[in-house]
Coordinates of N, CA and C and ligand atoms in Angstrom, one line a residue:
M1 N 0.7 -1.3 0.2 CA -0.3 0.3 -0.1 C 0.6 1.1 -0.3
Q2 N 0.3 2.5 -0.9 CA 1.3 3.3 -1.1 C 1.4 4.3 0.3
T3 N 3.0 4.3 0.6 CA 2.6 5.8 2.2 C 3.0 7.1 1.1
C4 N 2.5 8.3 1.5 CA 2.8 9.3 1.5 C 2.3 10.7 2.2
P5 N 3.2 12.1 2.0 CA 2.9 13.2 3.1 C 1.2 13.1 2.8
I6 N 0.6 13.9 3.8 CA -0.8 13.9 3.7 C -1.2 15.0 2.8
R7 N -2.4 14.6 1.7 CA -2.6 15.6 0.4 C -3.7 16.7 1.6
P8 N -3.7 17.5 1.0 CA -5.5 18.5 1.4 C -6.8 17.8 1.1
A9 N -6.6 16.9 -0.1 CA -8.1 15.6 -0.3 C -8.5 14.5 0.5
D10 N -6.6 14.8 1.5 CA -7.5 14.2 2.9 C -8.0 13.5 4.0
H11 N -7.9 15.6 4.0 CA -8.5 15.7 5.2 C -10.0 14.8 6.1
D12 N -10.5 14.6 5.1 CA -11.7 13.7 6.3 C -12.0 13.1 7.0
E13 N -11.2 12.4 5.8 CA -9.8 10.9 6.2 C -9.0 10.4 7.5
W14 N -8.0 11.5 7.0 CA -7.6 11.5 8.4 C -8.5 12.2 9.7
L15 N -9.2 13.1 9.9 CA -10.1 12.8 10.0 C -10.7 11.5 11.6
R16 N -11.3 10.5 10.1 CA -11.1 9.4 10.3 C -11.3 8.6 11.5
L17 N -10.1 8.5 10.7 CA -9.1 8.1 11.5 C -8.5 8.5 12.9
R18 N -8.2 9.8 13.2 CA -8.0 10.2 14.3 C -9.0 9.8 14.3
K19 N -10.2 10.4 15.0 CA -11.6 9.5 15.4 C -11.7 8.6 16.1
A20 N -10.2 7.2 15.4 CA -10.5 6.6 15.7 C -9.8 5.7 16.6
L21 N -8.5 6.7 16.9 CA -7.7 6.5 17.5 C -7.2 7.3 18.8
W22 N -8.5 8.6 19.1 CA -8.5 8.8 20.2 C -9.9 9.2 20.3
A23 N -10.6 8.0 20.8 CA -11.8 8.7 20.5 C -12.5 9.4 21.5
D24 N -11.8 9.3 22.6 CA -12.8 10.4 23.6 C -12.4 11.4 23.7
C25 N -12.0 11.7 23.0 CA -11.7 13.5 21.7 C -12.6 14.0 21.4
A26 N -13.2 15.4 21.2 CA -13.5 16.0 21.0 C -13.5 16.3 19.6
I27 N -14.5 16.3 18.3 CA -14.1 16.6 16.9 C -13.3 18.0 16.9
E28 N -13.8 18.5 17.5 CA -13.5 19.9 17.6 C -11.7 19.9 18.0
T29 N -11.1 19.4 18.9 CA -10.5 19.2 19.5 C -9.6 18.7 18.5
L30 N -10.1 17.3 17.7 CA -9.5 16.8 17.1 C -8.8 18.1 15.4
N31 N -9.7 18.7 15.3 CA -9.8 19.8 13.9 C -8.7 20.3 14.4
E32 N -9.0 21.4 15.2 CA -8.0 22.0 16.2 C -6.4 21.6 15.5
E33 N -5.9 20.8 16.2 CA -4.8 20.0 16.5 C -3.9 19.3 14.7
M34 N -5.8 19.1 14.4 CA -5.0 19.2 12.4 C -5.1 20.6 11.9
A35 N -5.3 21.4 11.8 CA -5.1 22.9 12.1 C -3.6 23.3 12.4
D36 N -3.6 23.3 13.6 CA -2.2 23.5 14.3 C -1.1 23.0 13.5
I37 N -1.2 21.1 13.3 CA -0.2 20.1 12.6 C 0.3 20.8 11.2
L38 N -1.0 21.2 10.5 CA -0.3 21.2 9.6 C 0.1 22.8 9.2
G39 N 0.2 24.4 10.7 CA 0.7 24.6 10.1 C 1.3 25.4 10.4
D40 N 2.5 24.6 10.9 CA 4.0 23.6 11.3 C 4.8 22.9 11.0
R41 N 4.6 23.0 9.5 CA 5.6 22.2 8.4 C 6.5 21.5 8.5
E42 N 7.6 22.9 9.1 CA 8.7 22.7 9.5 C 9.0 21.6 11.2
H43 N 8.2 21.7 11.8 CA 8.4 20.9 13.1 C 6.9 20.0 13.3
Q44 N 6.4 20.1 12.1 CA 5.5 18.3 12.1 C 5.3 17.8 10.6
A45 N 4.9 16.3 10.4 CA 4.8 15.7 9.7 C 3.5 14.7 9.8
V46 N 2.9 14.5 8.5 CA 1.7 13.4 8.9 C 2.4 12.4 7.7
F47 N 2.3 11.5 7.6 CA 2.0 10.1 6.3 C 0.4 9.4 6.4
V48 N 0.6 9.3 4.7 CA -0.8 8.7 5.4 C -0.8 7.2 4.1
A49 N -1.5 6.3 4.9 CA -1.3 5.0 4.1 C -2.9 4.8 2.9
V50 N -1.6 5.1 2.0 CA -3.2 5.6 0.2 C -3.8 4.1 0.2
R51 N -5.4 3.8 0.4 CA -5.7 2.1 0.2 C -6.2 2.3 -1.9
P52 N -5.5 1.4 -2.5 CA -5.6 1.0 -3.9 C -6.9 2.1 -4.4
A53 N -8.5 1.1 -3.3 CA -9.6 1.5 -4.5 C -10.2 3.0 -4.1
G54 N -9.4 4.5 -2.8 CA -9.3 5.3 -2.5 C -9.6 5.2 -1.1
G55 N -9.7 6.7 -0.2 CA -9.5 6.5 0.8 C -8.2 6.0 1.9
L56 N -8.0 6.0 2.1 CA -7.1 6.4 3.4 C -7.1 4.7 4.7
G57 N -5.9 4.6 5.0 CA -6.4 2.7 5.6 C -4.9 2.9 7.0
G58 N -4.5 4.4 7.0 CA -3.4 4.9 8.1 C -2.9 6.2 8.3
F59 N -2.2 5.9 9.5 CA -2.0 7.6 9.5 C -0.8 7.3 10.7
V60 N 0.4 7.9 10.0 CA 1.2 8.3 11.3 C 1.2 10.0 11.5
E61 N 1.5 10.4 12.5 CA 2.0 11.5 12.7 C 3.3 11.5 13.8
V62 N 4.0 12.5 13.6 CA 5.2 12.8 13.6 C 6.1 14.7 14.2
S63 N 6.7 14.3 15.0 CA 6.5 15.9 15.4 C 8.5 16.0 15.9
T64 N 8.6 17.0 16.9 CA 10.1 16.9 17.5 C 9.6 17.4 19.0
H65 N 10.2 17.1 19.9 CA 10.5 17.6 20.9 C 11.9 17.5 21.8
P66 N 11.6 19.1 23.0 CA 13.1 19.2 22.8 C 13.7 17.8 23.8
H67 N 13.1 17.3 24.5 CA 14.0 15.2 25.0 C 12.8 14.7 25.6
A68 N 13.1 13.3 25.5 CA 12.1 12.4 25.9 C 13.2 11.4 26.9
I69 N 12.3 11.0 27.5 CA 12.9 10.0 28.4 C 13.4 8.4 27.8
G70 N 14.4 8.6 28.1 CA 15.5 7.8 27.8 C 16.6 7.6 26.5
C71 N 15.8 9.2 26.1 CA 16.7 9.2 25.2 C 17.9 9.8 24.7
E72 N 19.2 9.3 24.5 CA 20.6 10.4 24.4 C 21.1 11.1 23.7
T73 N 19.9 11.5 22.7 CA 20.2 13.4 22.2 C 18.8 14.2 22.2
R74 N 18.9 15.3 22.3 CA 18.2 15.6 22.3 C 18.5 17.4 21.2
P75 N 17.1 17.8 20.3 CA 15.5 17.7 20.6 C 15.4 16.1 19.7
I76 N 14.4 15.3 20.1 CA 14.6 14.1 19.1 C 12.7 14.0 18.8
A77 N 12.6 13.5 17.8 CA 11.6 13.0 16.8 C 10.0 12.7 17.5
Y78 N 9.5 12.9 17.5 CA 8.5 11.9 18.4 C 6.9 11.0 17.4
I79 N 6.4 10.1 17.6 CA 5.5 9.6 17.3 C 4.2 9.7 18.1
E80 N 3.7 11.3 17.2 CA 2.5 11.7 18.0 C 1.6 10.8 18.4
G81 N 1.1 10.1 17.2 CA -0.2 9.2 16.8 C 0.0 8.3 15.7
W82 N -0.4 6.9 15.7 CA 0.1 5.6 15.2 C -1.0 4.9 14.6
Y83 N -1.7 4.7 13.8 CA -3.4 4.4 13.6 C -3.1 3.8 12.3
V84 N -3.8 2.4 11.8 CA -4.4 1.6 10.8 C -5.3 0.8 11.2
D85 N -6.5 0.5 10.2 CA -7.9 1.0 10.1 C -7.4 -1.3 10.4
P86 N -8.4 -1.5 11.6 CA -8.2 -3.2 11.3 C -8.6 -4.0 10.7
D87 N -9.3 -4.0 10.0 CA -9.3 -4.3 8.3 C -8.3 -4.6 8.0
L88 N -7.1 -3.4 7.7 CA -4.7 -3.4 7.0 C -3.9 -4.0 8.3
R89 N -4.8 -4.4 9.0 CA -3.4 -4.5 10.1 C -3.1 -6.2 10.3
G90 N -1.6 -6.2 10.9 CA -0.3 -7.3 10.9 C -0.3 -7.1 8.5
T91 N -0.1 -6.3 8.1 CA 0.3 -6.2 6.9 C 1.1 -5.7 6.3
G92 N 1.8 -5.2 7.4 CA 3.3 -4.1 6.7 C 2.4 -3.2 6.7
V93 N 1.3 -2.5 7.1 CA 0.8 -1.0 6.9 C 1.7 0.0 7.7
G94 N 1.0 0.1 8.7 CA 2.1 0.2 10.4 C 3.2 0.6 9.7
R95 N 4.0 -0.7 9.5 CA 6.0 -0.6 9.5 C 6.2 0.4 9.4
G96 N 5.5 0.7 7.4 CA 5.8 1.8 5.8 C 5.5 3.2 6.5
L97 N 4.6 3.3 7.4 CA 4.0 3.7 8.4 C 5.5 5.1 9.6
V98 N 5.9 3.9 9.4 CA 6.7 4.7 11.3 C 8.4 4.0 9.8
A99 N 8.0 4.1 8.6 CA 9.6 4.3 8.2 C 9.7 5.6 8.0
A100 N 8.3 6.0 7.0 CA 7.5 6.8 6.9 C 8.6 8.0 8.1
A101 N 7.8 8.3 8.4 CA 8.1 8.9 10.1 C 9.5 9.2 10.1
E102 N 10.3 7.8 9.7 CA 11.3 8.8 10.5 C 12.8 8.5 9.2
S103 N 12.5 8.5 8.0 CA 12.7 9.1 7.1 C 12.6 10.9 6.9
W104 N 11.8 11.2 7.3 CA 11.0 12.4 7.2 C 12.2 12.9 8.7
A105 N 12.5 12.5 9.7 CA 13.2 12.6 11.2 C 14.4 12.5 10.9
R106 N 15.5 11.3 10.0 CA 16.1 11.2 9.4 C 16.7 12.6 9.1
S107 N 15.9 13.2 7.8 CA 16.0 14.7 6.2 C 16.8 15.4 7.4
K108 N 15.7 15.7 9.2 CA 15.6 17.0 9.5 C 16.3 17.3 10.7
G109 N 17.6 15.6 10.8 CA 18.6 15.8 11.3 C 18.9 15.3 12.3
F110 N 17.7 14.4 12.8 CA 17.6 13.4 14.5 C 18.3 12.4 13.8
D111 N 18.4 12.1 15.3 CA 19.1 10.5 15.3 C 18.6 9.8 16.1
E112 N 17.8 10.2 17.2 CA 16.8 9.3 17.3 C 15.2 9.3 17.6
M113 N 14.5 9.1 17.5 CA 12.5 8.6 17.2 C 12.4 7.9 19.0
A114 N 11.5 9.1 19.4 CA 11.1 8.4 20.7 C 9.4 7.9 20.2
S115 N 8.0 7.6 20.9 CA 7.0 7.4 20.9 C 6.4 7.0 22.4
D116 N 5.1 6.2 22.4 CA 4.3 6.0 23.5 C 3.3 5.2 23.6
T117 N 2.8 4.5 24.6 CA 1.4 3.8 24.2 C 1.2 4.2 25.5
L118 N 0.0 3.4 25.8 CA -1.1 2.9 26.9 C -0.4 1.2 27.5
F119 N 0.3 1.5 28.8 CA 0.8 0.5 29.5 C -0.2 -0.7 28.6
D120 N -1.3 -0.4 29.0 CA -2.4 -2.2 28.0 C -1.9 -1.8 27.1
N121 N -1.6 -2.0 26.1 CA -1.6 -1.7 24.6 C -1.1 -2.9 23.7
E122 N -1.3 -4.2 24.5 CA -0.3 -5.1 23.8 C -0.1 -5.1 22.7
A123 N -0.8 -5.2 21.7 CA -0.5 -4.5 20.3 C 0.4 -3.5 19.9
G124 N 0.0 -2.1 20.5 CA 0.7 -1.2 20.3 C 2.6 -1.6 21.1
L125 N 2.0 -2.2 22.1 CA 3.5 -2.2 22.4 C 5.0 -3.6 21.1
A126 N 3.9 -4.7 21.1 CA 4.4 -5.6 19.4 C 4.6 -4.6 19.2
A127 N 3.6 -4.5 18.1 CA 3.8 -3.4 16.6 C 5.7 -2.6 17.0
H128 N 5.7 -1.6 18.2 CA 6.0 -0.6 18.7 C 8.0 -1.3 18.6
R129 N 7.4 -2.9 19.8 CA 9.0 -3.5 19.5 C 9.5 -4.2 18.1
A130 N 8.3 -4.6 17.1 CA 8.6 -5.4 16.1 C 9.6 -4.3 15.3
C131 N 8.9 -3.0 15.8 CA 10.2 -2.0 14.5 C 11.3 -0.7 14.8
G132 N 11.8 -2.1 15.9 CA 12.9 -1.7 16.8 C 13.0 -0.5 17.5
Y133 N 11.4 -0.2 18.3 CA 11.1 0.3 19.1 C 11.9 -0.3 21.0
V134 N 12.5 0.0 22.1 CA 13.1 -0.4 23.4 C 11.9 0.2 24.2
V135 N 11.2 0.2 25.1 CA 11.2 0.1 25.9 C 12.0 1.0 27.1
T136 N 11.3 2.3 27.7 CA 12.7 2.9 28.2 C 11.9 3.3 29.9
G137 N 10.5 3.6 30.1 CA 9.8 4.0 31.1 C 9.1 3.8 30.8
R138 N 8.1 3.7 32.4 CA 6.4 3.9 32.4 C 6.0 5.0 33.6
L139 N 5.4 5.2 32.6 CA 4.9 6.9 33.6 C 2.9 6.8 33.8
I140 N 3.2 7.3 34.8 CA 1.8 7.3 35.5 C 2.1 8.5 35.9
H141 N 0.5 9.2 35.3 CA -0.1 10.2 35.2 C -0.9 10.6 35.8
F142 N -0.8 12.2 37.2 CA -1.9 12.4 37.9 C -2.8 13.5 37.3
R143 N -3.5 14.3 38.4 CA -4.4 15.2 38.3 C -4.7 15.0 39.7
K144 N -4.8 17.2 39.8 CA -5.3 17.1 41.5 C -6.9 19.1 40.7
R145 N -7.3 19.1 41.0 CA -8.3 19.7 40.7 C -8.1 21.2 41.9
L146 N -7.2 21.8 41.5 CA -7.1 23.0 42.6 C -8.2 23.9 42.4
G147 N -8.9 24.1 43.4 CA -10.0 25.2 44.7 C -9.5 26.0 44.3
Ligands
COA1 C1 0.3 -0.4 15.9 C2 -0.5 -0.8 14.8 C3 -0.5 0.7 13.8 C4 0.3 -1.1 13.9 O1 -0.2 -1.0 12.0 P1 0.6 -2.4 11.4 O2 -0.5 -2.6 10.1 O3 -1.4 -3.9 12.0 O4 1.7 -3.0 11.4 P2 2.4 -4.0 10.6 O5 1.8 -5.2 9.7 O6 2.8 -3.3 9.6 O7 3.1 -4.7 11.3 C5 4.5 -4.1 11.8 C6 5.3 -4.9 12.6 O8 4.6 -5.2 14.2 C7 4.7 -6.3 14.0 N1 2.6 -6.7 15.2 C8 1.8 -5.7 14.3 N2 0.1 -6.2 15.7 C9 1.9 -7.2 16.4 C10 0.0 -7.6 17.2 N3 -0.8 -7.7 17.4 N4 1.3 -7.9 18.1 C11 2.8 -8.9 18.1 N5 3.3 -7.9 16.9 C12 2.3 -6.9 16.3 C13 4.4 -7.1 13.4 O9 4.4 -8.9 13.5 C14 5.6 -6.9 12.4 O10 6.2 -7.5 12.6 P3 7.6 -8.2 12.2 O11 7.3 -7.3 10.2 O12 8.1 -8.4 12.3 O13 6.5 -9.3 11.9 C15 -1.6 -0.8 14.9 O14 -2.3 -2.2 15.0 C16 -3.2 -0.2 15.3 O15 -3.6 1.0 14.7 N6 -3.2 -0.4 16.7 C17 -4.0 0.7 17.3 C18 -3.7 2.2 17.3 C19 -2.2 1.9 18.4 O16 -2.3 1.2 18.8 N7 -1.0 2.2 18.1 C20 0.2 2.5 18.3 C21 -0.1 2.9 19.7 S1 -0.5 4.5 19.6

Protein backbone atom coordinates (compact mmCIF):
# COMPACT_ATOMS: atom_id res chain seq x y z
CA MET A 1 0.00 0.00 0.00
CA GLN A 2 1.31 3.44 -0.97
CA THR A 3 2.47 5.74 1.83
CA CYS A 4 2.78 9.47 1.19
CA PRO A 5 2.70 12.84 2.98
CA ILE A 6 -0.80 14.05 3.81
CA ARG A 7 -2.60 15.77 0.91
CA PRO A 8 -5.37 18.42 1.15
CA ALA A 9 -7.95 15.93 -0.17
CA ASP A 10 -7.17 13.54 2.71
CA HIS A 11 -8.63 15.83 5.37
CA ASP A 12 -11.91 13.98 6.03
CA GLU A 13 -10.28 10.56 6.01
CA TRP A 14 -7.48 11.77 8.28
CA LEU A 15 -10.12 13.07 10.69
CA ARG A 16 -11.91 9.71 10.57
CA LEU A 17 -8.69 7.89 11.44
CA ARG A 18 -7.82 10.36 14.22
CA LYS A 19 -11.29 9.90 15.69
CA ALA A 20 -10.79 6.14 15.62
CA LEU A 21 -7.48 6.44 17.50
CA TRP A 22 -8.54 9.13 19.96
CA ALA A 23 -12.20 8.19 20.41
CA ASP A 24 -12.59 10.24 23.60
CA CYS A 25 -11.38 13.44 21.95
CA ALA A 26 -13.97 15.97 20.71
CA ILE A 27 -14.17 16.53 16.95
CA GLU A 28 -13.51 20.24 17.50
CA THR A 29 -10.28 19.45 19.34
CA LEU A 30 -9.19 16.96 16.69
CA ASN A 31 -9.83 19.57 13.99
CA GLU A 32 -7.93 22.26 15.90
CA GLU A 33 -4.96 19.95 16.29
CA MET A 34 -5.02 19.17 12.57
CA ALA A 35 -4.92 22.87 11.73
CA ASP A 36 -2.01 23.32 14.14
CA ILE A 37 -0.10 20.45 12.55
CA LEU A 38 -0.65 21.73 9.01
CA GLY A 39 0.42 25.19 10.11
CA ASP A 40 3.73 23.95 11.51
CA ARG A 41 5.24 21.93 8.65
CA GLU A 42 8.74 22.73 9.85
CA HIS A 43 8.32 20.72 13.05
CA GLN A 44 5.45 18.36 12.31
CA ALA A 45 4.51 15.93 9.55
CA VAL A 46 1.76 13.46 8.72
CA PHE A 47 2.08 10.41 6.50
CA VAL A 48 -0.88 8.40 5.27
CA ALA A 49 -1.43 4.97 3.76
CA VAL A 50 -3.58 5.24 0.66
CA ARG A 51 -6.04 2.47 -0.18
CA PRO A 52 -5.89 1.38 -3.86
CA ALA A 53 -9.63 1.96 -4.21
CA GLY A 54 -9.43 5.39 -2.57
CA GLY A 55 -9.59 6.57 0.99
CA LEU A 56 -6.97 6.06 3.65
CA GLY A 57 -6.00 3.00 5.64
CA GLY A 58 -3.77 4.53 8.27
CA PHE A 59 -1.69 7.47 9.39
CA VAL A 60 1.28 8.46 11.47
CA GLU A 61 1.91 11.89 12.97
CA VAL A 62 5.44 12.89 13.87
CA SER A 63 6.75 15.98 15.58
CA THR A 64 9.78 17.19 17.50
CA HIS A 65 10.28 17.33 21.27
CA PRO A 66 13.06 19.02 23.27
CA HIS A 67 13.82 15.65 24.87
CA ALA A 68 12.22 12.34 25.83
CA ILE A 69 12.73 9.82 28.62
CA GLY A 70 15.58 7.45 27.84
CA CYS A 71 16.79 9.20 24.71
CA GLU A 72 20.48 9.98 24.41
CA THR A 73 20.17 13.00 22.13
CA ARG A 74 18.12 16.17 22.17
CA PRO A 75 15.96 17.44 20.57
CA ILE A 76 14.34 14.26 19.29
CA ALA A 77 11.64 13.28 16.83
CA TYR A 78 8.45 11.85 18.33
CA ILE A 79 5.65 9.65 17.02
CA GLU A 80 2.50 11.41 18.24
CA GLY A 81 -0.06 9.09 16.71
CA TRP A 82 0.07 5.82 14.78
CA TYR A 83 -3.06 4.09 13.53
CA VAL A 84 -4.05 1.50 10.92
CA ASP A 85 -7.64 0.50 10.15
CA PRO A 86 -8.42 -2.92 11.68
CA ASP A 87 -8.97 -4.61 8.29
CA LEU A 88 -5.41 -3.77 7.23
CA ARG A 89 -3.52 -4.61 10.41
CA GLY A 90 -0.76 -7.16 10.27
CA THR A 91 -0.03 -6.52 6.59
CA GLY A 92 2.91 -4.13 6.93
CA VAL A 93 0.99 -0.85 6.64
CA GLY A 94 2.00 0.31 10.11
CA ARG A 95 5.65 -0.52 9.51
CA GLY A 96 5.56 1.47 6.26
CA LEU A 97 4.10 4.48 8.04
CA VAL A 98 6.77 4.39 10.74
CA ALA A 99 9.46 4.07 8.07
CA ALA A 100 8.12 7.24 6.41
CA ALA A 101 8.13 9.07 9.75
CA GLU A 102 11.69 7.91 10.44
CA SER A 103 12.84 9.10 7.00
CA TRP A 104 11.32 12.51 7.71
CA ALA A 105 13.14 12.61 11.06
CA ARG A 106 16.45 11.65 9.46
CA SER A 107 15.98 14.34 6.81
CA LYS A 108 15.61 16.85 9.65
CA GLY A 109 18.89 15.70 11.20
CA PHE A 110 17.47 13.73 14.12
CA ASP A 111 19.33 10.69 15.43
CA GLU A 112 16.55 9.32 17.61
CA MET A 113 12.80 8.80 17.45
CA ALA A 114 10.67 8.39 20.58
CA SER A 115 7.06 7.27 20.97
CA ASP A 116 4.58 6.11 23.58
CA THR A 117 1.62 3.83 24.06
CA LEU A 118 -0.76 3.01 26.88
CA PHE A 119 0.61 0.37 29.27
CA ASP A 120 -2.18 -2.10 28.41
CA ASN A 121 -1.95 -1.69 24.63
CA GLU A 122 -0.41 -5.10 23.89
CA ALA A 123 -0.59 -4.70 20.10
CA GLY A 124 0.87 -1.21 20.24
CA LEU A 125 3.72 -2.43 22.43
CA ALA A 126 4.42 -5.44 20.20
CA ALA A 127 4.31 -3.36 17.02
CA HIS A 128 6.69 -0.77 18.48
CA ARG A 129 9.10 -3.49 19.52
CA ALA A 130 8.89 -5.20 16.14
CA CYS A 131 9.79 -1.88 14.50
CA GLY A 132 12.92 -1.58 16.65
CA TYR A 133 11.68 0.56 19.56
CA VAL A 134 12.79 -0.34 23.09
CA VAL A 135 10.89 0.48 26.27
CA THR A 136 12.58 3.34 28.17
CA GLY A 137 10.12 3.87 31.04
CA ARG A 138 6.53 3.66 32.23
CA LEU A 139 4.70 6.78 33.35
CA ILE A 140 1.78 7.17 35.73
CA HIS A 141 -0.27 10.33 35.15
CA PHE A 142 -1.92 12.30 37.98
CA ARG A 143 -4.41 15.14 38.22
CA LYS A 144 -5.73 17.32 41.03
CA ARG A 145 -8.44 19.93 40.65
CA LEU A 146 -7.29 23.22 42.18
CA GLY A 147 -9.99 24.92 44.17
C1 LIG B 1 -0.05 -0.45 16.18
C2 LIG B 1 -0.57 -0.49 14.74
C3 LIG B 1 -0.47 0.91 14.13
C4 LIG B 1 0.33 -1.45 13.93
O1 LIG B 1 -0.09 -1.38 12.59
P1 LIG B 1 -0.01 -2.66 11.64
O2 LIG B 1 -0.30 -2.23 10.25
O3 LIG B 1 -0.81 -3.77 12.18
O4 LIG B 1 1.54 -3.03 11.75
P2 LIG B 1 2.37 -3.94 10.74
O5 LIG B 1 1.49 -4.96 10.09
O6 LIG B 1 3.18 -3.08 9.83
O7 LIG B 1 3.35 -4.69 11.74
C5 LIG B 1 4.59 -4.12 12.13
C6 LIG B 1 5.28 -5.12 13.02
O8 LIG B 1 4.59 -5.18 14.27
C7 LIG B 1 4.18 -6.51 14.52
N1 LIG B 1 2.83 -6.46 15.08
C8 LIG B 1 1.81 -5.68 14.68
N2 LIG B 1 0.71 -5.93 15.43
C9 LIG B 1 1.08 -6.90 16.29
C10 LIG B 1 0.37 -7.60 17.31
N3 LIG B 1 -0.92 -7.35 17.58
N4 LIG B 1 1.04 -8.54 18.02
C11 LIG B 1 2.36 -8.80 17.77
N5 LIG B 1 3.07 -8.17 16.81
C12 LIG B 1 2.43 -7.24 16.08
C13 LIG B 1 4.14 -7.19 13.18
O9 LIG B 1 4.33 -8.59 13.29
C14 LIG B 1 5.27 -6.51 12.43
O10 LIG B 1 6.50 -7.10 12.74
P3 LIG B 1 7.22 -8.09 11.67
O11 LIG B 1 7.31 -7.30 10.40
O12 LIG B 1 8.52 -8.40 12.31
O13 LIG B 1 6.31 -9.26 11.52
C15 LIG B 1 -2.03 -1.02 14.69
O14 LIG B 1 -2.10 -2.22 15.39
C16 LIG B 1 -3.04 -0.05 15.27
O15 LIG B 1 -3.50 0.87 14.61
N6 LIG B 1 -3.40 -0.24 16.57
C17 LIG B 1 -4.35 0.66 17.24
C18 LIG B 1 -3.71 2.02 17.54
C19 LIG B 1 -2.41 1.86 18.32
O16 LIG B 1 -2.32 1.07 19.24
N7 LIG B 1 -1.39 2.65 17.95
C20 LIG B 1 -0.06 2.57 18.56
C21 LIG B 1 0.03 3.26 19.86
S1 LIG B 1 -0.49 4.95 19.81
